[in-house]
Amino acid sequence: MTKIILADSNEEYINTLKIRFATEFFEKIEIETITEKSYFEEAFSMPVQANVLIISNEWFDERIKRHPIENIFVLNDNKLSESTSFLGVSSVYKYLDIFDIFSEIVGKCKECFNFAEEQKETKVIVVTSAVGAVGKTAIAMGLCAAFEKSNRKALYIDAEELQTFHYLLNYKECIMRNDVYSGLLHKDDGVYEELKKEIRKELFYYIPPFKASLLSLGIEKEVFLNLVERIINEKDYDYIVVDTDSSFDLEKMKFIDVADRVVVVVTNEEKACFATNIMLDNIANVGTEKFVIVSNEIASLESNYLTGVKLPVKETIERIEDSAKIQPNEFCSNKGIQRLLVQVL
């Protein structure tokens, strides 16, 4: 197991970096964080062994090199400090994007993170809500983008009766091939192979929008569940993120049964919290770890109705102004989305 030590007085910064490593390598690494300098000095008064040390430039001195540590990275406030005077010590600009810092460190000591890949099952994350206009689609796409940035292949599927998700994407063209719609209508065994040719990628993979509503096309809503089950068997993706209707129907219940995690999005408004409780009352085994209640706070209200939600809110997405104009690659940089990623892994 690879041991990593993170040492810096900025606790929020260190925790963000810790989440990034834990998200990528999970049970394959051991991470120790040190945010008190007095504790750091006491700990390093004795020999410390580690594979990677990431340390504040304010705490680093030549004595650190005496410890049996394979790779040392010094976090510098000065962007121009690209090197250090110590052999085997690398300098990293502290205020780069966390993803960039992570990539640079992993790239420079690949031997520490060269874990044998295991054959993994495709996991299904269902993102749903009890009412509309709570930011469900933006969160689902942000989650897909975060998966991709953490080197996990993710497929976004909008499982709604009428799809409008592509307003957030650059390429807005619908699937136009009649043979694909015919295959979906008649539940042909080979339709997924044809649909594969239509799948697009911006920052993450997604099935493009249908050219009309399911009702207009004469296609049953269970088509999405059939597709998900087929994709799971094919193991083409690490994660499938399914964006469902806010309506409560049999298809939603089937998706909840299939899902590994169910993300329920709510806001701090009274109507959203009330409707969420009604929905939760109608779902069996809702108290299990499968469910992640996420608050997408869209307004500053005198009364916070989240305290009345029947399950604890596990994550809060910081308010984003005019989220309709924000691209998924920007939204996935939201700290709340990054924390949510850890919750659903």
Short mmCIF file of C-alpha atoms in Angstrom, two decimals, residues 18-224:
data_model
loop_
_atom_site.label_atom_id
_atom_site.label_comp_id
_atom_site.label_asym_id
_atom_site.label_seq_id
_atom_site.Cartn_x
_atom_site.Cartn_y
_atom_site.Cartn_z
CA LYS A 18 -6.79 14.35 0.15
CA ILE A 19 -10.23 13.87 -1.44
CA ARG A 20 -8.63 13.91 -4.88
CA PHE A 21 -6.19 11.11 -4.02
CA ALA A 22 -8.83 9.11 -2.14
CA THR A 23 -11.27 9.43 -5.03
CA GLU A 24 -8.76 8.02 -7.50
CA PHE A 25 -7.04 5.31 -5.44
CA PHE A 26 -9.51 4.68 -2.58
CA GLU A 27 -8.39 1.58 -0.58
CA LYS A 28 -5.02 1.28 -2.36
CA ILE A 29 -3.37 4.12 -0.44
CA GLU A 30 -2.88 5.29 3.13
CA ILE A 31 -3.12 9.06 3.62
CA GLU A 32 -1.94 11.00 6.67
CA THR A 33 -2.69 14.73 6.93
CA ILE A 34 -0.78 17.12 9.20
CA THR A 35 -2.01 20.70 9.63
CA GLU A 36 -0.32 21.66 12.91
CA LYS A 37 3.35 22.62 12.62
CA SER A 38 4.12 21.62 16.20
CA TYR A 39 2.76 18.12 15.53
CA PHE A 40 4.71 17.98 12.25
CA GLU A 41 7.97 18.86 14.00
CA GLU A 42 7.33 16.28 16.70
CA ALA A 43 6.47 13.56 14.16
CA PHE A 44 9.55 14.30 12.04
CA SER A 45 11.87 14.33 15.03
CA MET A 46 11.90 10.55 14.52
CA PRO A 47 12.44 8.71 11.20
CA VAL A 48 9.32 8.88 9.03
CA GLN A 49 8.85 6.46 6.16
CA ALA A 50 6.52 7.23 3.24
CA ASN A 51 6.24 6.87 -0.50
CA VAL A 52 5.12 10.45 -1.11
CA LEU A 53 5.40 13.60 1.00
CA ILE A 54 3.55 16.73 -0.15
CA ILE A 55 4.68 19.59 2.06
CA SER A 56 4.32 23.36 2.42
CA ASN A 57 7.43 25.32 1.40
CA GLU A 58 7.21 27.05 4.79
CA TRP A 59 7.69 23.73 6.59
CA PHE A 60 10.31 22.20 4.30
CA ASP A 61 14.03 22.25 5.04
CA GLU A 62 16.99 20.05 4.16
CA ARG A 63 16.48 17.84 7.22
CA ILE A 64 13.38 16.35 5.58
CA LYS A 65 15.68 14.70 3.04
CA ARG A 66 17.20 12.55 5.77
CA HIS A 67 13.95 10.60 6.16
CA PRO A 68 13.28 7.42 4.11
CA ILE A 69 10.77 9.13 1.82
CA GLU A 70 10.83 8.17 -1.87
CA ASN A 71 9.23 11.30 -3.39
CA ILE A 72 9.00 14.82 -1.92
CA PHE A 73 6.87 17.58 -3.43
CA VAL A 74 7.15 21.13 -2.07
CA LEU A 75 4.07 23.34 -2.46
CA ASN A 76 5.30 26.79 -3.50
CA ASP A 77 3.31 30.03 -3.41
CA ASN A 78 5.54 31.47 -6.13
CA LYS A 79 4.66 30.24 -9.62
CA LEU A 80 8.22 30.95 -10.79
CA SER A 81 9.71 28.48 -8.27
CA GLU A 82 9.86 25.57 -10.69
CA SER A 83 12.77 23.81 -9.03
CA THR A 84 14.43 23.35 -5.68
CA SER A 85 18.09 23.21 -4.72
CA PHE A 86 17.63 19.71 -3.26
CA LEU A 87 18.17 16.58 -5.34
CA GLY A 88 15.07 14.38 -5.50
CA VAL A 89 12.71 17.18 -4.39
CA SER A 90 10.14 18.57 -6.83
CA SER A 91 8.48 21.96 -6.66
CA VAL A 92 4.75 22.32 -7.38
CA TYR A 93 2.89 25.61 -7.74
CA LYS A 94 0.35 25.47 -4.93
CA TYR A 95 -2.45 27.37 -6.67
CA LEU A 96 -2.80 25.23 -9.76
CA ASP A 97 -6.10 23.42 -10.15
CA ILE A 98 -6.19 20.44 -7.77
CA PHE A 99 -6.63 18.08 -10.71
CA ASP A 100 -3.45 19.48 -12.30
CA ILE A 101 -1.46 19.16 -9.07
CA PHE A 102 -2.67 15.58 -8.68
CA SER A 103 -1.76 14.70 -12.27
CA GLU A 104 1.72 16.24 -11.94
CA ILE A 105 2.49 14.34 -8.74
CA VAL A 106 1.18 11.00 -10.02
CA GLY A 107 3.02 11.52 -13.31
CA LYS A 108 6.35 12.09 -11.57
CA CYS A 109 6.16 9.01 -9.34
CA LYS A 110 4.22 6.50 -11.44
CA GLU A 111 5.86 3.58 -9.69
CA CYS A 112 4.00 4.47 -6.48
CA PHE A 113 0.60 4.47 -8.18
CA ASN A 114 1.03 1.68 -10.72
CA PHE A 115 -1.69 -0.51 -9.27
CA ALA A 116 -2.87 -3.54 -11.22
CA GLU A 117 -6.26 -2.81 -12.68
CA GLU A 118 -9.07 -5.08 -11.54
CA GLN A 119 -12.04 -6.00 -13.71
CA LYS A 120 -14.81 -3.87 -12.29
CA GLU A 121 -18.55 -4.02 -12.68
CA THR A 122 -20.30 -1.04 -14.24
CA LYS A 123 -22.04 0.97 -11.52
CA VAL A 124 -25.30 2.83 -11.95
CA ILE A 125 -25.90 6.21 -10.32
CA VAL A 126 -29.49 7.46 -10.50
CA VAL A 127 -29.95 11.21 -10.06
CA THR A 128 -33.53 12.18 -9.30
CA SER A 129 -35.74 14.68 -7.50
CA ALA A 130 -39.32 15.10 -6.34
CA VAL A 131 -39.83 18.43 -8.14
CA GLY A 132 -38.33 20.13 -11.15
CA ALA A 133 -36.00 23.12 -11.36
CA VAL A 134 -33.69 21.98 -8.54
CA GLY A 135 -30.54 21.63 -10.67
CA LYS A 136 -30.81 17.86 -11.07
CA THR A 137 -29.51 17.72 -14.65
CA ALA A 138 -26.62 20.11 -13.98
CA ILE A 139 -25.58 17.99 -10.98
CA ALA A 140 -25.86 14.74 -13.00
CA MET A 141 -23.69 16.19 -15.77
CA GLY A 142 -21.24 17.69 -13.29
CA LEU A 143 -20.92 14.26 -11.69
CA CYS A 144 -20.21 12.68 -15.10
CA ALA A 145 -17.55 15.30 -15.81
CA ALA A 146 -15.99 14.69 -12.39
CA PHE A 147 -15.88 10.94 -13.07
CA GLU A 148 -14.07 11.56 -16.35
CA LYS A 149 -11.59 13.94 -14.73
CA SER A 150 -10.79 11.22 -12.21
CA ASN A 151 -10.06 8.79 -15.08
CA ARG A 152 -13.37 6.94 -14.79
CA LYS A 153 -15.34 6.42 -17.99
CA ALA A 154 -18.88 7.74 -17.48
CA LEU A 155 -22.00 7.64 -19.66
CA TYR A 156 -24.84 10.13 -19.14
CA ILE A 157 -28.37 8.97 -19.99
CA ASP A 158 -31.38 11.27 -19.79
CA ALA A 159 -34.26 8.91 -19.01
CA GLU A 160 -36.99 11.53 -19.20
CA GLU A 161 -40.12 11.38 -21.33
CA LEU A 162 -39.17 14.66 -23.04
CA GLN A 163 -35.45 15.42 -23.17
CA THR A 164 -34.09 18.95 -22.87
CA PHE A 165 -30.71 18.26 -21.27
CA HIS A 166 -28.73 19.29 -24.36
CA TYR A 167 -29.25 22.99 -23.58
CA LEU A 168 -26.18 22.56 -21.35
CA LEU A 169 -24.06 21.03 -24.12
CA ASN A 170 -22.21 22.56 -27.05
CA TYR A 171 -23.53 20.10 -29.63
CA LYS A 172 -27.32 20.07 -29.59
CA GLU A 173 -28.20 17.86 -32.58
CA CYS A 174 -30.65 15.00 -31.96
CA ILE A 175 -30.45 11.40 -33.13
CA MET A 176 -31.96 11.43 -36.63
CA ARG A 177 -31.51 7.80 -37.77
CA ASN A 178 -34.91 6.15 -38.27
CA ASP A 179 -33.42 2.65 -37.95
CA VAL A 180 -32.34 3.46 -34.38
CA TYR A 181 -35.86 4.56 -33.44
CA SER A 182 -37.31 1.49 -35.14
CA GLY A 183 -34.97 -0.73 -33.16
CA LEU A 184 -35.92 0.96 -29.90
CA LEU A 185 -39.62 0.72 -30.75
CA HIS A 186 -39.47 -2.98 -31.58
CA LYS A 187 -36.91 -3.79 -28.85
CA ASP A 188 -34.45 -5.28 -31.33
CA ASP A 189 -31.53 -7.13 -29.77
CA GLY A 190 -29.02 -5.30 -31.94
CA VAL A 191 -30.24 -1.78 -31.30
CA TYR A 192 -27.53 -1.00 -28.76
CA GLU A 193 -24.81 -1.77 -31.31
CA GLU A 194 -26.39 0.82 -33.60
CA LEU A 195 -26.94 3.28 -30.77
CA LYS A 196 -23.24 2.99 -29.87
CA LYS A 197 -22.44 4.70 -33.15
CA GLU A 198 -24.50 7.71 -32.05
CA ILE A 199 -22.95 8.14 -28.59
CA ARG A 200 -21.05 11.42 -28.33
CA LYS A 201 -18.41 12.83 -26.05
CA GLU A 202 -17.80 16.38 -24.94
CA LEU A 203 -16.18 16.04 -21.53
CA PHE A 204 -18.10 12.83 -20.83
CA TYR A 205 -19.97 10.32 -22.98
CA TYR A 206 -23.71 10.71 -23.48
CA ILE A 207 -26.57 9.31 -25.52
CA PRO A 208 -27.77 12.23 -27.66
CA PRO A 209 -31.34 13.50 -27.27
CA PHE A 210 -34.19 11.87 -29.13
CA LYS A 211 -35.78 13.97 -31.85
CA ALA A 212 -39.19 13.93 -30.13
CA SER A 213 -40.86 12.80 -26.92
CA LEU A 214 -41.21 9.08 -26.25
CA LEU A 215 -44.97 9.46 -26.62
CA SER A 216 -44.59 11.00 -30.07
CA LEU A 217 -42.16 8.28 -31.13
CA GLY A 218 -44.38 5.51 -29.76
CA ILE A 219 -41.50 4.21 -27.61
CA GLU A 220 -42.12 2.90 -24.12
CA LYS A 221 -40.22 4.46 -21.24
CA GLU A 222 -38.74 1.11 -20.22
CA VAL A 223 -36.41 1.46 -23.22
CA PHE A 224 -33.94 3.33 -20.97
#
